[in-house]
Amino acid sequence: MGLLDLFRKKPSGSAQTAKERLRIIVAQERAQRNTPDYLPVLKREILEVIRRYVQVDSDAIQINVEKDEQQEVLELSISLPTDER
Amino acid sequence: MAEIIVVTSGKGGVGKTTSSASFAAGLAMRGHKTAVIDFDVGLRNLDLVLGCERRVVYDLVNVIQDEAKLHQALIRDKRLENLYILPASQTRDKDALTPEGVERVLNELKEEFDYIVCDSPAGIERGAFLALYHADQAVVVVNPEVSSVRDSDRILGILASKSKRAEENAEPVKEHLLLTRYCPEKVEKGDMLSVDDVLEILGIPLLGVIPESEAVLQSSNAGVPVILQENSQAAEAYKDAVARYLGEEREMRFLQPEKKGLFKRLLGG
Ligand SMILES: Nc1ncnc2c1ncn2[C@@H]1O[C@H](COP(=O)(O)OP(=O)(O)O)[C@@H](O)[C@H]1O
Ligand SMILES: [Mg+2]
């Protein structure tokens, strides 16, 4: 960086950060919007059961409901800690 | 057939009441008989913005509770003969608004008016829900700022799933984005979300962009909807938005930082 650049006003670009964060959160909330109301409770209860056996973080469980014309699929994925067996 | 328009946002303080007043006034200026209803029970403000606060005798809740007839509660604007205001009640009882009561009032208004503009309270509770439930079209007021954009997306979700049109599987509520308090200078510096950013995130059609403007404060001080101000960018931007709503093509204005000098003086504020 040259000396002159120090004096030049650079755009701080905080709007870019705002846009990125919004894109992610809005997408996430939209995906959640059309899921059944019982999902959060279901997730909590499954987490409790898992934790009787393995210590996992609360974000280790992903639940998704996929819909197509024929059926609805409840997709459940749990990532276990690597050192646990 | 009368059309019900909700002015909504989720977040408070973004310009719903300001926009409801100017939008309703704009429709009235264009010759349409328009009623604007304040749904903010307990926090009545539309009357102040429209300058009719001292003429309020009865309010929405009085009509719902059969303490007054609709025509006794409607206030006719002194400047625009096509504009009528139905004020909110100052009662603290939020349950005073009932779904059946609101429906009855709207049905009665539909017989007489071309447009019914519903100024929604903030939040996603009862008042906001009742304001949007019957809507045919929704003007979603958004500021170029993270929490406002996120909240407005939640409102879009509610319009799509909880409105009467959604419940009845009718044609969905038509959504319009009204971006307000826009500062082209900050956008240029990279410190404010641009129109395009917000459009990209929300993905609904743009009705208008209202610049941040001192004229808004001045006109609400005076009790005049800003759209009636002379030589004001905000007024021009609201007129454009109303024209677009009515199906006219208008180019977006005031998106670039102002050139200093003569131009600024001609269209200042
Ligand atoms: N375009 C604008 N420029 C400057 N101030 C504005 C603008 N729009 C709204 N305001 C101000 O923002 C504040 C909140 O506006 P209001 O319409 O009451 O919001 P809401 O009804 O969404 O709570 C008011 O003080 C109003 O004067
Ligand atoms: Mg308001």
Coordinates of C-alpha atoms and ligand atoms in Angstrom, one line a residue:
Chain A
M1 CA 0.0 0.0 0.0
G2 CA 1.5 3.3 -1.0
L3 CA 1.6 6.3 1.3
L4 CA -1.0 8.2 -0.7
D5 CA -3.5 5.4 -0.1
L6 CA -3.5 6.2 3.6
F7 CA -5.0 9.6 2.8
R8 CA -7.6 8.4 0.3
K9 CA -11.0 7.8 1.7
K10 CA -11.9 4.2 1.2
P11 CA -15.5 3.0 1.1
S12 CA -15.9 1.1 4.3
G13 CA -18.3 -1.3 2.6
S14 CA -20.4 -2.2 5.6
A15 CA -23.4 -2.4 3.3
Q16 CA -21.7 -5.4 1.6
T17 CA -21.5 -7.2 4.9
A18 CA -25.1 -6.4 5.7
K19 CA -26.2 -7.8 2.4
E20 CA -24.3 -11.0 2.9
R21 CA -25.7 -11.5 6.4
L22 CA -29.2 -10.8 5.2
R23 CA -29.0 -13.1 2.3
I24 CA -28.1 -16.0 4.6
I25 CA -30.6 -15.3 7.4
V26 CA -33.5 -14.6 5.0
A27 CA -32.8 -17.8 3.1
Q28 CA -32.7 -19.7 6.4
E29 CA -35.9 -18.2 7.7
R30 CA -37.7 -18.8 4.5
A31 CA -36.7 -22.5 4.5
Q32 CA -38.0 -22.8 8.1
R33 CA -41.2 -21.0 7.3
N34 CA -43.0 -23.8 5.6
T35 CA -42.0 -26.5 8.1
P36 CA -44.5 -28.0 10.6
D37 CA -44.8 -26.2 14.0
Y38 CA -43.7 -29.2 15.9
L39 CA -40.2 -29.3 14.4
P40 CA -38.4 -27.2 17.1
V41 CA -39.8 -29.3 19.9
L42 CA -39.1 -32.5 18.0
K43 CA -35.5 -31.3 17.6
R44 CA -35.1 -30.5 21.3
E45 CA -36.5 -33.9 22.4
I46 CA -34.3 -35.8 19.9
L47 CA -31.3 -33.8 21.2
E48 CA -32.1 -34.9 24.8
V49 CA -32.3 -38.6 23.8
I50 CA -29.0 -38.4 21.9
R51 CA -27.3 -36.7 24.8
R52 CA -28.1 -39.6 27.0
Y53 CA -25.5 -41.5 25.0
V54 CA -23.2 -39.0 23.3
Q55 CA -22.4 -35.4 24.1
V56 CA -23.3 -33.3 21.0
D57 CA -23.7 -29.6 20.4
S58 CA -27.2 -28.2 19.8
D59 CA -26.3 -27.4 16.2
A60 CA -25.3 -31.0 15.6
I61 CA -28.8 -31.9 14.6
Q62 CA -30.3 -30.8 11.2
I63 CA -33.9 -31.4 10.5
N64 CA -35.5 -30.7 7.2
V65 CA -38.8 -31.4 5.6
E66 CA -38.6 -32.0 1.9
K67 CA -41.8 -31.9 -0.1
D68 CA -42.4 -33.1 -3.6
E69 CA -45.6 -34.1 -5.4
Q70 CA -45.8 -37.6 -4.0
Q71 CA -44.5 -37.4 -0.5
E72 CA -43.1 -35.5 2.4
V73 CA -39.7 -36.6 3.8
L74 CA -38.5 -35.8 7.2
E75 CA -34.8 -35.6 6.9
L76 CA -32.7 -36.0 10.1
S77 CA -29.0 -35.7 10.3
I78 CA -26.9 -35.8 13.4
S79 CA -23.1 -35.3 13.3
L80 CA -21.3 -37.0 16.1
P81 CA -18.1 -35.6 17.6
T82 CA -15.1 -37.2 15.9
D83 CA -13.4 -38.6 19.1
E84 CA -16.6 -40.4 20.2
R85 CA -17.5 -43.9 19.3
Chain B
M1 CA -64.9 -3.2 -6.6
A2 CA -63.1 -1.6 -3.7
E3 CA -59.6 -2.6 -3.0
I4 CA -58.0 -3.1 0.4
I5 CA -54.3 -2.1 0.7
V6 CA -52.3 -2.8 3.8
V7 CA -49.3 -0.7 4.6
T8 CA -47.1 -2.9 6.7
S9 CA -43.5 -3.6 7.7
G10 CA -43.0 -5.7 10.9
K11 CA -40.5 -3.2 12.3
G12 CA -41.7 0.1 13.9
G13 CA -40.6 3.6 13.0
V14 CA -39.8 2.8 9.3
G15 CA -42.5 5.1 7.8
K16 CA -45.7 3.1 7.7
T17 CA -47.9 6.0 9.0
T18 CA -46.1 8.6 6.9
S19 CA -46.6 6.4 3.9
S20 CA -50.2 5.5 4.6
A21 CA -51.1 9.2 4.9
S22 CA -49.3 10.2 1.7
F23 CA -50.4 7.1 -0.3
A24 CA -54.0 7.6 0.7
A25 CA -53.8 11.3 0.0
G26 CA -52.2 10.5 -3.4
L27 CA -55.0 8.2 -4.4
A28 CA -57.5 10.8 -3.3
M29 CA -55.7 13.5 -5.4
R30 CA -56.0 11.2 -8.4
G31 CA -59.8 11.2 -8.0
H32 CA -60.3 8.0 -6.1
K33 CA -62.5 7.9 -3.0
T34 CA -60.2 6.7 -0.3
A35 CA -60.5 5.8 3.3
V36 CA -57.4 5.4 5.5
I37 CA -57.7 3.4 8.7
D38 CA -55.4 3.6 11.7
F39 CA -55.0 0.1 13.1
D40 CA -52.5 1.1 15.8
V41 CA -54.9 0.7 18.8
G42 CA -53.5 2.5 21.8
L43 CA -51.0 4.5 19.8
R44 CA -53.1 6.6 17.5
N45 CA -51.0 8.8 15.2
L46 CA -52.4 8.9 11.8
D47 CA -54.8 11.7 12.9
L48 CA -51.8 13.8 13.8
V49 CA -49.9 13.2 10.6
L50 CA -53.1 14.1 8.7
G51 CA -53.8 17.1 10.9
C52 CA -57.3 16.1 12.0
E53 CA -56.5 15.1 15.6
R54 CA -58.9 17.7 17.0
R55 CA -61.8 16.5 15.0
V56 CA -61.7 12.9 16.3
V57 CA -65.0 12.1 18.0
Y58 CA -65.4 8.4 17.5
D59 CA -62.9 5.8 16.5
L60 CA -62.5 2.3 14.9
V61 CA -63.2 0.5 18.2
N62 CA -66.3 2.6 18.9
V63 CA -67.7 1.4 15.5
I64 CA -66.7 -2.2 16.1
Q65 CA -68.4 -2.1 19.5
D66 CA -71.5 -0.5 18.1
E67 CA -71.1 2.7 20.1
A68 CA -71.0 4.8 16.9
K69 CA -72.0 4.5 13.2
L70 CA -69.3 4.3 10.7
H71 CA -70.2 7.6 9.1
Q72 CA -70.0 9.3 12.5
A73 CA -66.4 8.1 13.0
L74 CA -65.1 8.8 9.5
I75 CA -63.4 12.2 9.3
R76 CA -63.4 14.0 6.0
D77 CA -60.1 15.6 5.1
K78 CA -60.3 19.4 4.9
R79 CA -58.0 19.6 1.9
L80 CA -58.9 16.6 -0.2
E81 CA -62.6 15.9 -0.7
N82 CA -62.0 12.3 -1.6
L83 CA -60.0 11.4 1.5
Y84 CA -61.5 10.1 4.8
I85 CA -59.8 9.0 7.9
L86 CA -60.9 6.4 10.5
P87 CA -58.8 7.0 13.6
A88 CA -57.6 4.3 16.0
S89 CA -58.8 4.1 19.5
Q90 CA -56.6 5.2 22.4
T91 CA -57.9 2.3 24.5
R92 CA -55.3 0.1 26.1
D93 CA -57.3 -3.0 25.5
K94 CA -55.7 -4.6 22.4
D95 CA -58.5 -7.2 22.3
A96 CA -60.9 -4.4 21.4
L97 CA -60.2 -5.2 17.7
T98 CA -62.1 -8.4 16.8
P99 CA -61.8 -10.2 13.5
E100 CA -65.6 -10.1 13.0
G101 CA -65.7 -6.4 13.9
V102 CA -62.9 -5.5 11.5
E103 CA -64.5 -7.5 8.7
R104 CA -67.8 -5.8 9.2
V105 CA -66.2 -2.3 9.1
L106 CA -64.3 -3.2 6.0
N107 CA -67.3 -4.6 4.2
E108 CA -69.2 -1.4 5.0
L109 CA -66.4 0.8 3.7
K110 CA -66.1 -1.3 0.5
E111 CA -69.6 -0.2 -0.5
E112 CA -68.6 3.4 -0.5
F113 CA -64.9 3.7 -1.3
D114 CA -62.6 2.8 -4.2
Y115 CA -59.6 2.2 -1.9
I116 CA -59.2 1.4 1.7
V117 CA -55.7 1.9 3.1
C118 CA -54.9 0.1 6.4
D119 CA -52.0 1.6 8.4
S120 CA -50.6 -1.4 10.3
P121 CA -49.1 -1.2 13.7
A122 CA -45.6 -2.6 14.2
G123 CA -44.9 -6.2 15.2
I124 CA -46.6 -9.4 14.1
E125 CA -49.3 -9.5 16.8
R126 CA -53.0 -9.2 16.7
G127 CA -53.2 -5.6 15.4
A128 CA -50.8 -6.1 12.6
F129 CA -52.4 -9.4 11.7
L130 CA -55.9 -7.9 11.5
A131 CA -54.6 -5.0 9.4
L132 CA -53.2 -7.4 6.8
Y133 CA -55.8 -10.2 7.0
H134 CA -58.3 -8.8 4.4
A135 CA -55.7 -7.1 2.1
D136 CA -55.9 -7.4 -1.6
Q137 CA -52.5 -5.7 -2.0
A138 CA -49.7 -5.0 0.4
V139 CA -47.3 -2.1 0.5
V140 CA -44.3 -3.3 2.4
V141 CA -42.4 -0.4 3.9
V142 CA -38.7 -1.1 4.3
N143 CA -35.7 1.0 5.3
P144 CA -32.3 0.0 3.8
E145 CA -31.1 -1.5 7.0
V146 CA -30.7 -5.1 8.3
S147 CA -33.4 -5.4 10.9
S148 CA -36.0 -3.7 8.7
V149 CA -35.3 -6.0 5.8
R150 CA -35.4 -9.1 7.9
D151 CA -38.7 -8.1 9.6
S152 CA -40.3 -7.3 6.3
D153 CA -39.5 -10.7 5.0
R154 CA -41.3 -12.2 8.0
I155 CA -44.3 -10.1 7.1
L156 CA -44.1 -11.4 3.5
G157 CA -44.3 -14.9 5.0
I158 CA -47.4 -14.0 7.0
L159 CA -49.1 -12.5 4.0
A160 CA -48.4 -15.6 2.0
S161 CA -49.7 -18.0 4.7
K162 CA -52.0 -16.3 7.1
S163 CA -54.0 -13.7 5.1
K164 CA -57.6 -14.3 4.1
R165 CA -56.5 -14.8 0.5
A166 CA -54.0 -17.5 1.6
E167 CA -56.5 -19.2 3.8
E168 CA -59.1 -19.3 1.0
N169 CA -56.5 -20.4 -1.6
A170 CA -57.4 -17.3 -3.6
E171 CA -55.0 -15.3 -5.7
P172 CA -52.2 -14.3 -3.4
V173 CA -52.0 -10.8 -1.9
K174 CA -50.1 -8.6 -4.4
E175 CA -46.9 -7.4 -2.8
H176 CA -45.1 -4.1 -3.4
L177 CA -41.8 -2.9 -2.0
L178 CA -41.7 0.8 -0.8
L179 CA -38.1 1.6 0.2
T180 CA -38.1 4.7 2.4
R181 CA -35.5 6.9 4.2
Y182 CA -33.1 6.2 1.4
C183 CA -29.8 8.2 1.4
P184 CA -28.0 8.0 -2.0
E185 CA -24.9 9.5 -0.4
K186 CA -24.6 6.7 2.1
V187 CA -25.3 4.1 -0.6
E188 CA -22.5 5.6 -2.7
K189 CA -20.1 5.4 0.2
G190 CA -21.0 1.8 0.7
D191 CA -22.6 2.2 4.1
M192 CA -26.2 1.7 3.1
L193 CA -27.9 -1.1 1.3
S194 CA -28.8 -0.1 -2.2
V195 CA -32.2 -0.5 -3.9
D196 CA -30.8 -3.4 -5.9
D197 CA -29.4 -5.1 -2.7
V198 CA -32.8 -4.9 -1.0
L199 CA -34.6 -6.1 -4.2
E200 CA -32.3 -9.0 -4.6
I201 CA -32.9 -10.1 -1.0
L202 CA -36.6 -9.7 -0.8
G203 CA -37.5 -10.4 -4.4
I204 CA -40.7 -8.5 -4.7
P205 CA -41.6 -5.7 -7.2
L206 CA -40.5 -2.2 -6.4
L207 CA -43.2 0.4 -6.0
G208 CA -41.0 3.3 -5.1
V209 CA -38.0 4.7 -3.3
I210 CA -38.6 7.6 -0.9
P211 CA -35.5 9.6 0.0
E212 CA -34.7 10.6 3.5
S213 CA -36.0 14.1 3.7
E214 CA -36.5 16.9 6.1
A215 CA -39.8 17.7 4.5
V216 CA -41.3 14.6 6.2
L217 CA -40.6 16.0 9.6
Q218 CA -41.8 19.5 8.7
S219 CA -45.0 18.2 7.2
S220 CA -45.8 16.0 10.1
N221 CA -45.2 18.9 12.4
A222 CA -47.7 20.8 10.4
G223 CA -50.2 18.0 10.1
V224 CA -50.0 17.9 6.3
P225 CA -49.2 14.6 4.4
V226 CA -45.8 15.1 2.8
I227 CA -47.2 14.4 -0.6
L228 CA -48.9 17.8 -0.5
Q229 CA -45.6 19.6 0.0
E230 CA -44.4 21.8 -2.9
N231 CA -40.8 21.3 -4.2
S232 CA -40.1 18.2 -2.2
Q233 CA -38.4 15.1 -3.4
A234 CA -40.3 13.0 -0.9
A235 CA -43.6 14.3 -2.3
E236 CA -42.5 13.7 -5.8
A237 CA -41.4 10.2 -4.9
Y238 CA -44.7 9.4 -3.3
K239 CA -46.6 10.8 -6.3
D240 CA -44.6 8.5 -8.5
A241 CA -45.3 5.5 -6.3
V242 CA -49.1 6.2 -6.4
A243 CA -48.9 6.5 -10.2
R244 CA -47.1 3.2 -10.5
Y245 CA -49.7 1.6 -8.2
L246 CA -52.3 2.8 -10.6
G247 CA -50.5 1.2 -13.4
E248 CA -48.5 4.0 -14.9
E249 CA -44.9 3.8 -15.9
R250 CA -42.6 6.2 -14.0
E251 CA -38.9 6.1 -13.9
M252 CA -37.3 5.8 -10.5
R253 CA -35.9 9.2 -9.3
F254 CA -33.7 10.5 -6.5
L255 CA -31.5 7.4 -6.5
Q256 CA -28.3 9.3 -7.1
P257 CA -26.5 11.7 -4.8
E258 CA -27.7 15.3 -5.6
K259 CA -25.5 17.5 -7.7
K260 CA -24.7 20.6 -5.7
G261 CA -26.0 24.0 -6.8
L262 CA -29.0 25.1 -8.8
F263 CA -30.6 21.7 -9.1
K264 CA -30.5 21.2 -5.3
R265 CA -32.2 24.5 -4.7
L266 CA -34.9 23.8 -7.2
L267 CA -35.9 20.5 -5.6
G268 CA -34.4 20.8 -2.2
G269 CA -35.5 18.8 0.8
Ligands
LIG1 N1 -38.6 9.6 4.1 C1 -38.4 10.1 5.4 N2 -37.4 11.0 5.7 C2 -37.2 11.4 6.9 N3 -37.9 11.0 8.0 C3 -38.9 10.1 7.8 C4 -39.2 9.6 6.5 N4 -40.2 8.7 6.6 C5 -40.5 8.6 7.9 N5 -39.7 9.5 8.6 C6 -39.8 9.7 10.1 O1 -39.6 8.5 10.8 C7 -40.4 8.4 11.9 C8 -41.3 7.2 11.9 O2 -42.2 7.3 10.9 P1 -43.7 6.7 11.0 O3 -44.4 6.9 9.7 O4 -44.4 7.1 12.2 O5 -43.3 5.1 11.1 P2 -44.2 3.9 11.5 O6 -45.6 4.2 11.3 O7 -43.6 2.8 10.6 O8 -43.8 3.6 13.0 C9 -41.2 9.7 12.0 O9 -40.6 10.6 12.8 C10 -41.1 10.2 10.6 O10 -41.2 11.6 10.5
MG2 MG -47.3 4.0 12.6

